[in-house]
Short mmCIF file of C-alpha atoms and ligand atoms in Angstrom, two decimals:
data_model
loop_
_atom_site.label_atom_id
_atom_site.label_comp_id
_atom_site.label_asym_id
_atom_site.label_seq_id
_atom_site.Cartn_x
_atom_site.Cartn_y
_atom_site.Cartn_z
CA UNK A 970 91.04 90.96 131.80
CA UNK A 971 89.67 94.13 133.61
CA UNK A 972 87.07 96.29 132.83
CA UNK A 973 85.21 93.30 130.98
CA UNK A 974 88.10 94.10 128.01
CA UNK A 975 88.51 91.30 125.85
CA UNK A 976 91.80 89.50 125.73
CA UNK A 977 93.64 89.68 122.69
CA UNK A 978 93.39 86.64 120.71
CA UNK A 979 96.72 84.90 118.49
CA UNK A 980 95.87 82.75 115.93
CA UNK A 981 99.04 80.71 114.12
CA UNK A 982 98.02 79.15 110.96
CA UNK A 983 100.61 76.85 109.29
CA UNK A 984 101.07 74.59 106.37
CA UNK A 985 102.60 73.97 103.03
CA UNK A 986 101.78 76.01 100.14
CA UNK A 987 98.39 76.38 98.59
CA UNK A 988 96.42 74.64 101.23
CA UNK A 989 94.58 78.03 101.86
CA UNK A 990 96.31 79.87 104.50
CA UNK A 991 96.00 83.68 103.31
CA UNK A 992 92.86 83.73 101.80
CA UNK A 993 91.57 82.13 105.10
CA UNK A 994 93.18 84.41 107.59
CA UNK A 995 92.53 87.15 106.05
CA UNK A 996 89.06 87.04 105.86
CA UNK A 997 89.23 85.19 109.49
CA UNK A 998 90.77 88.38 110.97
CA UNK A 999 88.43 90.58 108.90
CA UNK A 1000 85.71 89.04 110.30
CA UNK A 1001 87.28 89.03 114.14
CA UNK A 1002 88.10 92.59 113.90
CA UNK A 1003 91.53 91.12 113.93
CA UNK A 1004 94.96 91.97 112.81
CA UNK A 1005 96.43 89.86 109.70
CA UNK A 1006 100.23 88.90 108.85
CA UNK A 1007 101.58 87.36 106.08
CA UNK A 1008 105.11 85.79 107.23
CA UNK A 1009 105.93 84.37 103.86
CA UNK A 1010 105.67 87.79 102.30
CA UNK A 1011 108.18 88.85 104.69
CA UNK A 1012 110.68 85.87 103.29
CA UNK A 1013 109.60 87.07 99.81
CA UNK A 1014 110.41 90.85 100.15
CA UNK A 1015 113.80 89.88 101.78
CA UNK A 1016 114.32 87.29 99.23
CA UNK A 1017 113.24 90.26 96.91
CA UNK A 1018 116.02 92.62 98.42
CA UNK A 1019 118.74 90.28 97.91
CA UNK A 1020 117.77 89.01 94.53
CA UNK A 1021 117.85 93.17 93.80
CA UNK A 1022 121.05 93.31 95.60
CA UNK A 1023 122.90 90.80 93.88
CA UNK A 1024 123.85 88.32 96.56
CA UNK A 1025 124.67 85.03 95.67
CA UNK A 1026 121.94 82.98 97.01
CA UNK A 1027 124.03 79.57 97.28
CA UNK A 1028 125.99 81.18 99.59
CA UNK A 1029 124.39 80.48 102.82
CA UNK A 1030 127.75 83.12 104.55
CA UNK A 1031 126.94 85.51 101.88
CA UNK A 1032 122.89 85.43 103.03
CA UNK A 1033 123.69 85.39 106.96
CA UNK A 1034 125.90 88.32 106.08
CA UNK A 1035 123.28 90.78 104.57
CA UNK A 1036 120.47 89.52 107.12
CA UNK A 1037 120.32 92.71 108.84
CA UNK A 1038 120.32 94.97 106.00
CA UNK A 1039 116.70 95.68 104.19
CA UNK A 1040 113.97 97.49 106.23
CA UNK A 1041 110.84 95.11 105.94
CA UNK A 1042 107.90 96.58 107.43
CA UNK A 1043 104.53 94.62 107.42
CA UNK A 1044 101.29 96.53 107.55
CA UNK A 1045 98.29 94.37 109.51
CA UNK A 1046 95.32 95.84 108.12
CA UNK A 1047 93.52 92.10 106.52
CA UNK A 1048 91.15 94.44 103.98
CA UNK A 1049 94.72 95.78 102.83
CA UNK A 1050 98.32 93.89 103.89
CA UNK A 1051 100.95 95.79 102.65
CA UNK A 1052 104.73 95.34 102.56
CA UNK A 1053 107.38 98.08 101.71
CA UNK A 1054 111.20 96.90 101.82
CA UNK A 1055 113.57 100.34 102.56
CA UNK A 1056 109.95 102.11 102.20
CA UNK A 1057 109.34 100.64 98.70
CA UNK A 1058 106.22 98.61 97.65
CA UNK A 1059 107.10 95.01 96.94
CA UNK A 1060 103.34 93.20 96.71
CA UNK A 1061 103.51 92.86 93.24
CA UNK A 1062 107.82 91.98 92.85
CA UNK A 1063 107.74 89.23 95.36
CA UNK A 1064 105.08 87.37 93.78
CA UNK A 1065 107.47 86.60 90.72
CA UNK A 1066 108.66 83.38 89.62
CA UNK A 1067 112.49 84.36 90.50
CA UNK A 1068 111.34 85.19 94.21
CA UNK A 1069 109.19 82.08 94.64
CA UNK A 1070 112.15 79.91 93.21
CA UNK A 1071 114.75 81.34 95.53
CA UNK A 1072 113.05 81.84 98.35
CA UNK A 1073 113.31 78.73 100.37
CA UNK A 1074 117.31 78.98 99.97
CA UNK A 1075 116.99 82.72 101.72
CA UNK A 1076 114.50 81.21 104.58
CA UNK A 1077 116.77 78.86 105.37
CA UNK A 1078 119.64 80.50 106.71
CA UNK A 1079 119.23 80.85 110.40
CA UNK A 1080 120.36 84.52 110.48
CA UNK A 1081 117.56 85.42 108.30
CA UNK A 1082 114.67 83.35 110.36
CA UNK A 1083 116.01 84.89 113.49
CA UNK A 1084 115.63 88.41 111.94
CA UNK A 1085 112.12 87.75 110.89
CA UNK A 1086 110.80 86.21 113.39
CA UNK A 1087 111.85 89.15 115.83
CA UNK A 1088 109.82 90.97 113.67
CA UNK A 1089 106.81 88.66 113.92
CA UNK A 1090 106.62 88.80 117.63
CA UNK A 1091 107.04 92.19 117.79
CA UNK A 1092 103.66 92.56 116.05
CA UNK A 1093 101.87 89.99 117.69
CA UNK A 1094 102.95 91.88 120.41
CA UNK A 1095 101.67 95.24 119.06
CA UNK A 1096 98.38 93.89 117.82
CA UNK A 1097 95.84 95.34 120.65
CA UNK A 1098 93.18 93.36 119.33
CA UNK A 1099 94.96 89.84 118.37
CA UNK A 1100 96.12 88.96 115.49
CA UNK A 1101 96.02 86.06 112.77
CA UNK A 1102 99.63 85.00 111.61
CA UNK A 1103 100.43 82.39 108.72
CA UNK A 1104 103.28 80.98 107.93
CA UNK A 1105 104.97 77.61 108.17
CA UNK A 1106 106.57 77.85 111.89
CA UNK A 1107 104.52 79.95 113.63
CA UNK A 1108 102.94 77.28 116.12
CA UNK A 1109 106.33 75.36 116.55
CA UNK A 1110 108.32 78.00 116.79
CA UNK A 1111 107.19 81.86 116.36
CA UNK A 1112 104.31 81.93 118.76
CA UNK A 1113 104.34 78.91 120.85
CA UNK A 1114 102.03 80.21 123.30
CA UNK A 1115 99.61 80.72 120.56
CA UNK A 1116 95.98 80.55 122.02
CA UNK A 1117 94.88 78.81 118.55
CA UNK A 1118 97.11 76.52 116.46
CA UNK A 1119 95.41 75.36 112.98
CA UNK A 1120 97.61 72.94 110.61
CA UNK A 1121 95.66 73.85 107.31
CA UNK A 1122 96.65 70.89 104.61
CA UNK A 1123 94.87 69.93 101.24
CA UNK A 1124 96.51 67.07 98.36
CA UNK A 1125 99.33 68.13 95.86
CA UNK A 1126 96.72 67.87 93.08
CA UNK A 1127 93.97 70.15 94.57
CA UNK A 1128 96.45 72.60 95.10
CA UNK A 1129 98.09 72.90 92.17
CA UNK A 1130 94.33 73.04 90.72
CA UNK A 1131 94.30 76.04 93.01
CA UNK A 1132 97.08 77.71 91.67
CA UNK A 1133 96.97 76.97 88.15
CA UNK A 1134 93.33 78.68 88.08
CA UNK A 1135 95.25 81.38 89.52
CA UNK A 1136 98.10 81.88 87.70
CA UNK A 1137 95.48 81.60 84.27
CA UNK A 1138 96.63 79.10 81.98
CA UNK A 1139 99.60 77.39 83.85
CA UNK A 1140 100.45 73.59 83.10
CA UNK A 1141 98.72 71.81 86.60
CA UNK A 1142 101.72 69.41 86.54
CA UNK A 1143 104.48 71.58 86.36
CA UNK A 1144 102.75 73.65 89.30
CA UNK A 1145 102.32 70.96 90.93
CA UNK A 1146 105.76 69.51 90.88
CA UNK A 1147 107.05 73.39 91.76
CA UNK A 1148 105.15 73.38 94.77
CA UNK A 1149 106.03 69.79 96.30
CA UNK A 1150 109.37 70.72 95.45
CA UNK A 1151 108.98 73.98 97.30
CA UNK A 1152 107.34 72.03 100.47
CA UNK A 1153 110.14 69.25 100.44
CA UNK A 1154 112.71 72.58 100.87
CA UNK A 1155 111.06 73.97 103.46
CA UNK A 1156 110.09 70.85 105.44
CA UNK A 1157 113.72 69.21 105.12
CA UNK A 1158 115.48 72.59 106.71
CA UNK A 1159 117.49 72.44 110.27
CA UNK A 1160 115.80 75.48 111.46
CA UNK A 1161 112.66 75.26 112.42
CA UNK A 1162 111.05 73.56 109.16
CA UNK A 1163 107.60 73.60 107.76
CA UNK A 1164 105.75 71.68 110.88
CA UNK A 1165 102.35 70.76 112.28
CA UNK A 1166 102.95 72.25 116.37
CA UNK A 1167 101.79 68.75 118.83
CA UNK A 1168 98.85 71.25 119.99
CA UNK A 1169 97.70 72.20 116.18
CA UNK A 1170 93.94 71.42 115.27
CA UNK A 1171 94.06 70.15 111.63
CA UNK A 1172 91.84 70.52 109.03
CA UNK A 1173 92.37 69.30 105.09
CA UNK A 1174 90.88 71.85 103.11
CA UNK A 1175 91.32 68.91 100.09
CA UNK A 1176 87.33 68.60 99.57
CA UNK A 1177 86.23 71.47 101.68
CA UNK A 1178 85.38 75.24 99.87
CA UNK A 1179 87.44 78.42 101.12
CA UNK A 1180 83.80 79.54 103.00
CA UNK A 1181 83.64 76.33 104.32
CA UNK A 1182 87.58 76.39 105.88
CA UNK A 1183 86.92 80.22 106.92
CA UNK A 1184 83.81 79.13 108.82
CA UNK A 1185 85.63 76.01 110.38
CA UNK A 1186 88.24 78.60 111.87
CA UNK A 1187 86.30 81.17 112.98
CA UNK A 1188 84.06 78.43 114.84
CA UNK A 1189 87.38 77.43 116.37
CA UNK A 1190 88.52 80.98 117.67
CA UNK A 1191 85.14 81.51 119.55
CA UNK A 1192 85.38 78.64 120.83
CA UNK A 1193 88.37 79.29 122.36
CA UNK A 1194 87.41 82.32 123.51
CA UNK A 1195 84.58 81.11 125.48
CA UNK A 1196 87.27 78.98 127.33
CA UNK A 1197 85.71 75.69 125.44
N1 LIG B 222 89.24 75.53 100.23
C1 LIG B 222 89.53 76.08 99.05
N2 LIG B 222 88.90 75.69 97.94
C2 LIG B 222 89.18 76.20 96.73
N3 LIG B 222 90.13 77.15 96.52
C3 LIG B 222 90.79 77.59 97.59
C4 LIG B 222 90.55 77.08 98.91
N4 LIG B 222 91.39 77.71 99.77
C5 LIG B 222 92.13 78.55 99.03
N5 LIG B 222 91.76 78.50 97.73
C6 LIG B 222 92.38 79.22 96.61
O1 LIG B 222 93.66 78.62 96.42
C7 LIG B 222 94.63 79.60 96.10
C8 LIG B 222 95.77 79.54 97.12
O2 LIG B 222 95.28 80.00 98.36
P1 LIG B 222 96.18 80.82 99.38
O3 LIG B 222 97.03 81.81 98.66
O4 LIG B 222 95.29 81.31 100.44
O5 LIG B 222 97.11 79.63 99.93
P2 LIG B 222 98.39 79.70 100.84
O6 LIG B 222 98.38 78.49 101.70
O7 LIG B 222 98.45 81.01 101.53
O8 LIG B 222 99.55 79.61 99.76
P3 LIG B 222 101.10 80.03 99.90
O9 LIG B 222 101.65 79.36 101.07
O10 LIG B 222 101.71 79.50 98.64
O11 LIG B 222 101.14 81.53 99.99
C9 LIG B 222 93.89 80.93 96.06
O12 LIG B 222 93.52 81.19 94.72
C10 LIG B 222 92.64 80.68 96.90
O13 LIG B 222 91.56 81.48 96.50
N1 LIG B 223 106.76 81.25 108.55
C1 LIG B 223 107.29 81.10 107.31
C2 LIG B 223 106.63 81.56 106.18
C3 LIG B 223 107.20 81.40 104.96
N2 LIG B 223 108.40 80.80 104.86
C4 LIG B 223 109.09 80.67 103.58
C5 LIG B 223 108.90 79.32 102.94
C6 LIG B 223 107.94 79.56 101.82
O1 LIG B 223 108.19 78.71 100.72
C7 LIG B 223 108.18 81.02 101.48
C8 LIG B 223 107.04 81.78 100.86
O2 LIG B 223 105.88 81.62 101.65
P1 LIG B 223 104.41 81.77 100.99
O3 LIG B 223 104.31 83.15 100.44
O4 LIG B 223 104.31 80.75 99.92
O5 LIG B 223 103.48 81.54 102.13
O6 LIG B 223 108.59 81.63 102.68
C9 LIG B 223 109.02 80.33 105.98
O7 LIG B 223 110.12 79.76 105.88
N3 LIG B 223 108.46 80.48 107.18
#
Protein backbone atom coordinates (compact mmCIF):
# COMPACT_ATOMS: atom_id res chain seq x y z
CA UNK A 1 0.00 0.00 0.00
CA UNK A 2 0.89 3.78 -0.25
CA UNK A 3 1.56 6.17 2.19
CA UNK A 4 2.93 3.28 4.56
CA UNK A 5 -1.19 2.49 5.02
CA UNK A 6 -1.73 -0.84 6.18
CA UNK A 7 -3.54 -3.30 4.01
CA UNK A 8 -6.72 -4.44 5.14
CA UNK A 9 -6.57 -7.79 6.58
CA UNK A 10 -9.66 -10.82 5.98
CA UNK A 11 -9.74 -13.36 8.30
CA UNK A 12 -12.37 -16.51 7.48
CA UNK A 13 -12.90 -18.65 10.41
CA UNK A 14 -14.91 -21.87 9.84
CA UNK A 15 -16.12 -24.92 11.58
CA UNK A 16 -18.95 -26.82 13.08
CA UNK A 17 -20.77 -25.58 15.97
CA UNK A 18 -19.33 -24.91 19.37
CA UNK A 19 -15.73 -25.30 18.49
CA UNK A 20 -15.26 -21.55 19.46
CA UNK A 21 -15.65 -19.47 16.48
CA UNK A 22 -17.50 -16.21 17.89
CA UNK A 23 -16.10 -15.88 21.07
CA UNK A 24 -12.67 -16.10 19.26
CA UNK A 25 -13.23 -13.64 16.51
CA UNK A 26 -14.64 -11.39 18.32
CA UNK A 27 -12.18 -10.75 20.69
CA UNK A 28 -9.52 -11.45 17.67
CA UNK A 29 -10.96 -8.41 15.81
CA UNK A 30 -11.24 -6.43 19.06
CA UNK A 31 -7.89 -6.83 19.62
CA UNK A 32 -6.80 -6.07 15.70
CA UNK A 33 -8.84 -3.03 15.63
CA UNK A 34 -10.79 -5.17 13.29
CA UNK A 35 -14.25 -5.50 11.99
CA UNK A 36 -16.35 -8.71 13.24
CA UNK A 37 -19.26 -10.72 11.36
CA UNK A 38 -21.30 -13.26 12.47
CA UNK A 39 -22.64 -15.20 9.20
CA UNK A 40 -24.68 -17.70 11.13
CA UNK A 41 -26.63 -14.92 12.76
CA UNK A 42 -27.46 -13.81 9.40
CA UNK A 43 -29.01 -17.56 8.62
CA UNK A 44 -30.68 -17.21 12.05
CA UNK A 45 -32.45 -13.79 11.57
CA UNK A 46 -33.62 -15.00 8.08
CA UNK A 47 -34.54 -18.27 9.48
CA UNK A 48 -36.18 -15.94 12.17
CA UNK A 49 -38.18 -13.95 9.41
CA UNK A 50 -39.61 -16.89 7.87
CA UNK A 51 -40.40 -18.83 10.96
CA UNK A 52 -42.40 -15.20 11.79
CA UNK A 53 -43.74 -15.29 8.37
CA UNK A 54 -45.17 -18.54 8.29
CA UNK A 55 -43.40 -20.29 5.44
CA UNK A 56 -43.33 -23.78 5.33
CA UNK A 57 -39.81 -24.67 5.91
CA UNK A 58 -39.95 -28.24 4.09
CA UNK A 59 -40.61 -26.52 1.20
CA UNK A 60 -37.33 -25.86 -0.29
CA UNK A 61 -39.73 -23.68 -3.56
CA UNK A 62 -41.55 -22.05 -0.82
CA UNK A 63 -37.91 -20.86 0.92
CA UNK A 64 -36.19 -19.93 -2.59
CA UNK A 65 -39.38 -17.98 -3.12
CA UNK A 66 -39.24 -15.53 -0.09
CA UNK A 67 -35.25 -15.31 -0.32
CA UNK A 68 -35.30 -11.81 -1.28
CA UNK A 69 -37.77 -10.54 1.06
CA UNK A 70 -36.44 -9.58 4.83
CA UNK A 71 -33.93 -6.67 5.18
CA UNK A 72 -30.94 -8.25 7.23
CA UNK A 73 -28.47 -5.77 8.10
CA UNK A 74 -25.31 -6.82 10.13
CA UNK A 75 -23.56 -4.26 12.27
CA UNK A 76 -19.45 -5.00 12.54
CA UNK A 77 -18.62 -3.36 15.63
CA UNK A 78 -16.89 -6.88 17.71
CA UNK A 79 -17.49 -4.91 21.36
CA UNK A 80 -21.24 -4.82 20.04
CA UNK A 81 -22.56 -7.10 16.76
CA UNK A 82 -25.89 -6.30 16.16
CA UNK A 83 -28.53 -7.61 13.76
CA UNK A 84 -31.96 -5.93 12.91
CA UNK A 85 -34.25 -7.87 10.28
CA UNK A 86 -36.79 -5.01 8.45
CA UNK A 87 -35.01 -2.63 11.20
CA UNK A 88 -36.06 -4.88 14.13
CA UNK A 89 -33.66 -6.35 16.79
CA UNK A 90 -33.40 -10.10 16.48
CA UNK A 91 -30.14 -10.99 18.93
CA UNK A 92 -32.15 -12.35 21.44
CA UNK A 93 -35.20 -14.27 18.89
CA UNK A 94 -32.69 -16.08 16.81
CA UNK A 95 -30.99 -17.65 19.58
CA UNK A 96 -34.23 -19.81 20.31
CA UNK A 97 -34.56 -23.40 20.12
CA UNK A 98 -37.20 -23.11 17.06
CA UNK A 99 -34.52 -21.00 15.05
CA UNK A 100 -31.56 -23.26 15.86
CA UNK A 101 -33.77 -26.37 14.87
CA UNK A 102 -34.84 -24.97 11.54
CA UNK A 103 -32.14 -23.29 10.53
CA UNK A 104 -30.03 -25.65 8.58
CA UNK A 105 -33.27 -26.45 6.33
CA UNK A 106 -33.38 -22.40 5.49
CA UNK A 107 -29.36 -22.39 4.81
CA UNK A 108 -29.70 -24.87 2.56
CA UNK A 109 -31.60 -23.62 -0.18
CA UNK A 110 -29.30 -22.12 -2.70
CA UNK A 111 -31.41 -18.95 -3.20
CA UNK A 112 -30.96 -18.10 0.34
CA UNK A 113 -26.90 -18.76 0.47
CA UNK A 114 -26.63 -16.72 -2.65
CA UNK A 115 -28.52 -13.82 -0.95
CA UNK A 116 -26.33 -13.93 2.06
CA UNK A 117 -23.36 -14.33 0.89
CA UNK A 118 -23.78 -11.13 -1.42
CA UNK A 119 -24.21 -9.61 1.68
CA UNK A 120 -21.04 -10.98 3.25
CA UNK A 121 -18.79 -9.73 0.56
CA UNK A 122 -20.24 -6.63 0.44
CA UNK A 123 -18.92 -6.02 3.97
CA UNK A 124 -15.73 -7.51 3.67
CA UNK A 125 -15.63 -5.21 1.06
CA UNK A 126 -16.69 -2.19 3.17
CA UNK A 127 -14.53 -3.05 6.13
CA UNK A 128 -11.56 -0.29 5.72
CA UNK A 129 -9.67 -1.90 8.29
CA UNK A 130 -10.25 -5.86 7.59
CA UNK A 131 -12.44 -7.78 8.97
CA UNK A 132 -12.90 -11.24 10.87
CA UNK A 133 -15.81 -13.40 9.34
CA UNK A 134 -17.12 -16.85 10.82
CA UNK A 135 -19.16 -19.04 9.47
CA UNK A 136 -19.02 -22.49 7.93
CA UNK A 137 -18.12 -21.55 4.09
CA UNK A 138 -16.37 -18.62 4.26
CA UNK A 139 -12.81 -20.01 3.17
CA UNK A 140 -14.33 -22.45 0.51
CA UNK A 141 -16.61 -20.39 -0.75
CA UNK A 142 -17.43 -16.67 0.61
CA UNK A 143 -13.96 -15.24 0.65
CA UNK A 144 -11.68 -17.44 -1.20
CA UNK A 145 -9.04 -14.99 -1.47
CA UNK A 146 -9.05 -14.76 2.21
CA UNK A 147 -5.50 -13.65 3.43
CA UNK A 148 -6.07 -16.03 6.64
CA UNK A 149 -8.08 -19.27 6.61
CA UNK A 150 -8.44 -20.98 10.26
CA UNK A 151 -10.54 -24.42 10.45
CA UNK A 152 -11.37 -24.09 14.29
CA UNK A 153 -12.57 -27.85 15.48
CA UNK A 154 -12.89 -29.32 19.11
CA UNK A 155 -14.72 -33.19 20.02
CA UNK A 156 -18.61 -33.58 20.18
CA UNK A 157 -18.22 -34.03 23.96
CA UNK A 158 -16.18 -30.85 24.78
CA UNK A 159 -18.57 -29.00 22.97
CA UNK A 160 -21.57 -29.94 24.16
CA UNK A 161 -19.72 -29.37 27.70
CA UNK A 162 -19.46 -25.91 26.21
CA UNK A 163 -22.88 -25.39 25.57
CA UNK A 164 -24.57 -27.08 28.27
CA UNK A 165 -22.57 -24.68 30.80
CA UNK A 166 -24.12 -22.20 28.68
CA UNK A 167 -27.43 -22.91 28.27
CA UNK A 168 -27.41 -23.58 32.54
CA UNK A 169 -28.68 -26.82 33.35
CA UNK A 170 -29.13 -28.55 29.88
CA UNK A 171 -28.81 -32.49 29.60
CA UNK A 172 -24.87 -32.73 27.91
CA UNK A 173 -26.22 -35.67 25.83
CA UNK A 174 -29.12 -34.34 24.37
CA UNK A 175 -26.91 -31.16 23.40
CA UNK A 176 -24.68 -33.08 22.22
CA UNK A 177 -26.68 -35.24 19.93
CA UNK A 178 -28.52 -31.67 18.74
CA UNK A 179 -25.39 -30.37 17.68
CA UNK A 180 -23.84 -33.46 15.66
CA UNK A 181 -27.10 -33.61 14.23
CA UNK A 182 -26.93 -29.95 13.33
CA UNK A 183 -23.19 -30.47 11.82
CA UNK A 184 -24.23 -33.70 9.82
CA UNK A 185 -27.07 -31.07 8.10
CA UNK A 186 -24.87 -28.64 7.30
CA UNK A 187 -21.88 -30.75 6.18
CA UNK A 188 -24.12 -33.19 3.95
CA UNK A 189 -25.71 -30.00 1.88
CA UNK A 190 -25.05 -29.56 -2.14
CA UNK A 191 -24.23 -26.01 -1.72
CA UNK A 192 -21.30 -25.21 -0.44
CA UNK A 193 -21.41 -27.37 2.95
CA UNK A 194 -19.72 -26.94 6.24
CA UNK A 195 -15.86 -27.38 4.90
CA UNK A 196 -12.24 -27.05 5.95
CA UNK A 197 -10.84 -24.62 2.58
CA UNK A 198 -7.30 -26.88 1.18
CA UNK A 199 -5.39 -23.54 2.38
CA UNK A 200 -7.11 -23.51 6.10
CA UNK A 201 -4.61 -23.63 9.15
CA UNK A 202 -6.35 -25.90 11.74
CA UNK A 203 -6.38 -25.80 15.18
CA UNK A 204 -8.61 -28.20 17.74
CA UNK A 205 -9.59 -26.06 20.41
CA UNK A 206 -10.59 -29.78 22.19
CA UNK A 207 -7.88 -29.30 25.14
CA UNK A 208 -6.89 -25.77 24.47
CA UNK A 209 -8.69 -22.60 26.68
CA UNK A 210 -10.62 -19.76 24.65
CA UNK A 211 -7.29 -17.33 25.66
CA UNK A 212 -5.24 -19.89 24.50
CA UNK A 213 -7.22 -20.29 20.79
CA UNK A 214 -7.54 -16.28 20.73
CA UNK A 215 -3.77 -16.01 21.20
CA UNK A 216 -3.06 -18.88 18.59
CA UNK A 217 -5.03 -16.64 15.98
CA UNK A 218 -3.91 -13.48 16.59
CA UNK A 219 -0.20 -14.97 16.40
CA UNK A 220 -1.37 -16.22 13.01
CA UNK A 221 -2.74 -12.80 11.58
CA UNK A 222 0.63 -10.99 12.37
CA UNK A 223 2.24 -13.33 11.01
CA UNK A 224 0.71 -12.98 7.98
CA UNK A 225 0.97 -9.61 7.96
CA UNK A 226 4.62 -9.50 8.19
CA UNK A 227 4.50 -11.56 4.88
CA UNK A 228 5.74 -14.80 7.06
N1 LIG B 1 -11.41 -23.12 23.94
C1 LIG B 1 -12.49 -23.01 24.70
N2 LIG B 1 -12.54 -23.55 25.92
C2 LIG B 1 -13.64 -23.50 26.70
N3 LIG B 1 -14.79 -22.90 26.32
C3 LIG B 1 -14.81 -22.33 25.12
C4 LIG B 1 -13.69 -22.36 24.23
N4 LIG B 1 -14.03 -21.73 23.09
C5 LIG B 1 -15.30 -21.33 23.23
N5 LIG B 1 -15.77 -21.67 24.46
C6 LIG B 1 -17.13 -21.47 24.97
O1 LIG B 1 -17.96 -22.37 24.23
C7 LIG B 1 -19.20 -21.79 23.94
C8 LIG B 1 -19.42 -21.80 22.42
O2 LIG B 1 -18.51 -20.91 21.83
P1 LIG B 1 -18.88 -20.05 20.54
O3 LIG B 1 -20.27 -19.54 20.62
O4 LIG B 1 -17.79 -19.08 20.35
O5 LIG B 1 -18.80 -21.21 19.43
P2 LIG B 1 -19.23 -21.17 17.91
O6 LIG B 1 -18.29 -22.04 17.17
O7 LIG B 1 -19.35 -19.77 17.45
O8 LIG B 1 -20.68 -21.84 17.98
P3 LIG B 1 -21.87 -21.77 16.91
O9 LIG B 1 -21.35 -22.17 15.61
O10 LIG B 1 -22.86 -22.77 17.43
O11 LIG B 1 -22.40 -20.36 16.93
C9 LIG B 1 -19.17 -20.39 24.55
O12 LIG B 1 -19.77 -20.45 25.83
C10 LIG B 1 -17.69 -20.08 24.69
O13 LIG B 1 -17.41 -19.21 25.76
N1 LIG C 1 -21.42 -19.41 6.78
C1 LIG C 1 -22.48 -20.04 7.37
C2 LIG C 1 -22.82 -19.79 8.68
C3 LIG C 1 -23.88 -20.43 9.24
N2 LIG C 1 -24.60 -21.29 8.50
C4 LIG C 1 -25.79 -21.94 9.01
C5 LIG C 1 -25.54 -23.33 9.51
C6 LIG C 1 -25.58 -23.21 11.01
O1 LIG C 1 -26.09 -24.39 11.62
C7 LIG C 1 -26.48 -22.01 11.22
C8 LIG C 1 -26.29 -21.23 12.49
O2 LIG C 1 -24.92 -20.88 12.62
P1 LIG C 1 -24.29 -20.59 14.09
O3 LIG C 1 -25.03 -19.45 14.68
O4 LIG C 1 -24.46 -21.83 14.88
O5 LIG C 1 -22.86 -20.26 13.80
O6 LIG C 1 -26.30 -21.19 10.09
C9 LIG C 1 -24.23 -21.54 7.21
O7 LIG C 1 -24.88 -22.35 6.53
N3 LIG C 1 -23.18 -20.92 6.66
Amino acid sequence: MENGAVKPVIVAIDGPSGTGKSSTSKAVAEQLGLSYLDTGAQYRAITWWMVTNGIDLTDPTAIAAVAGKPEIVSGTDPVKPTITVDGVDVAGPIRTEEVTSKVSAVSAVPEVRTRISELQRSLARAAADGIVVEGRDIGTTVLPDADLKVFLTASPEARAARRSGELKGADVNATREALVKRDAADSSRKTSPLAKAGDAVEVDTTELTLAQVIECVVTLVEEKRAGK
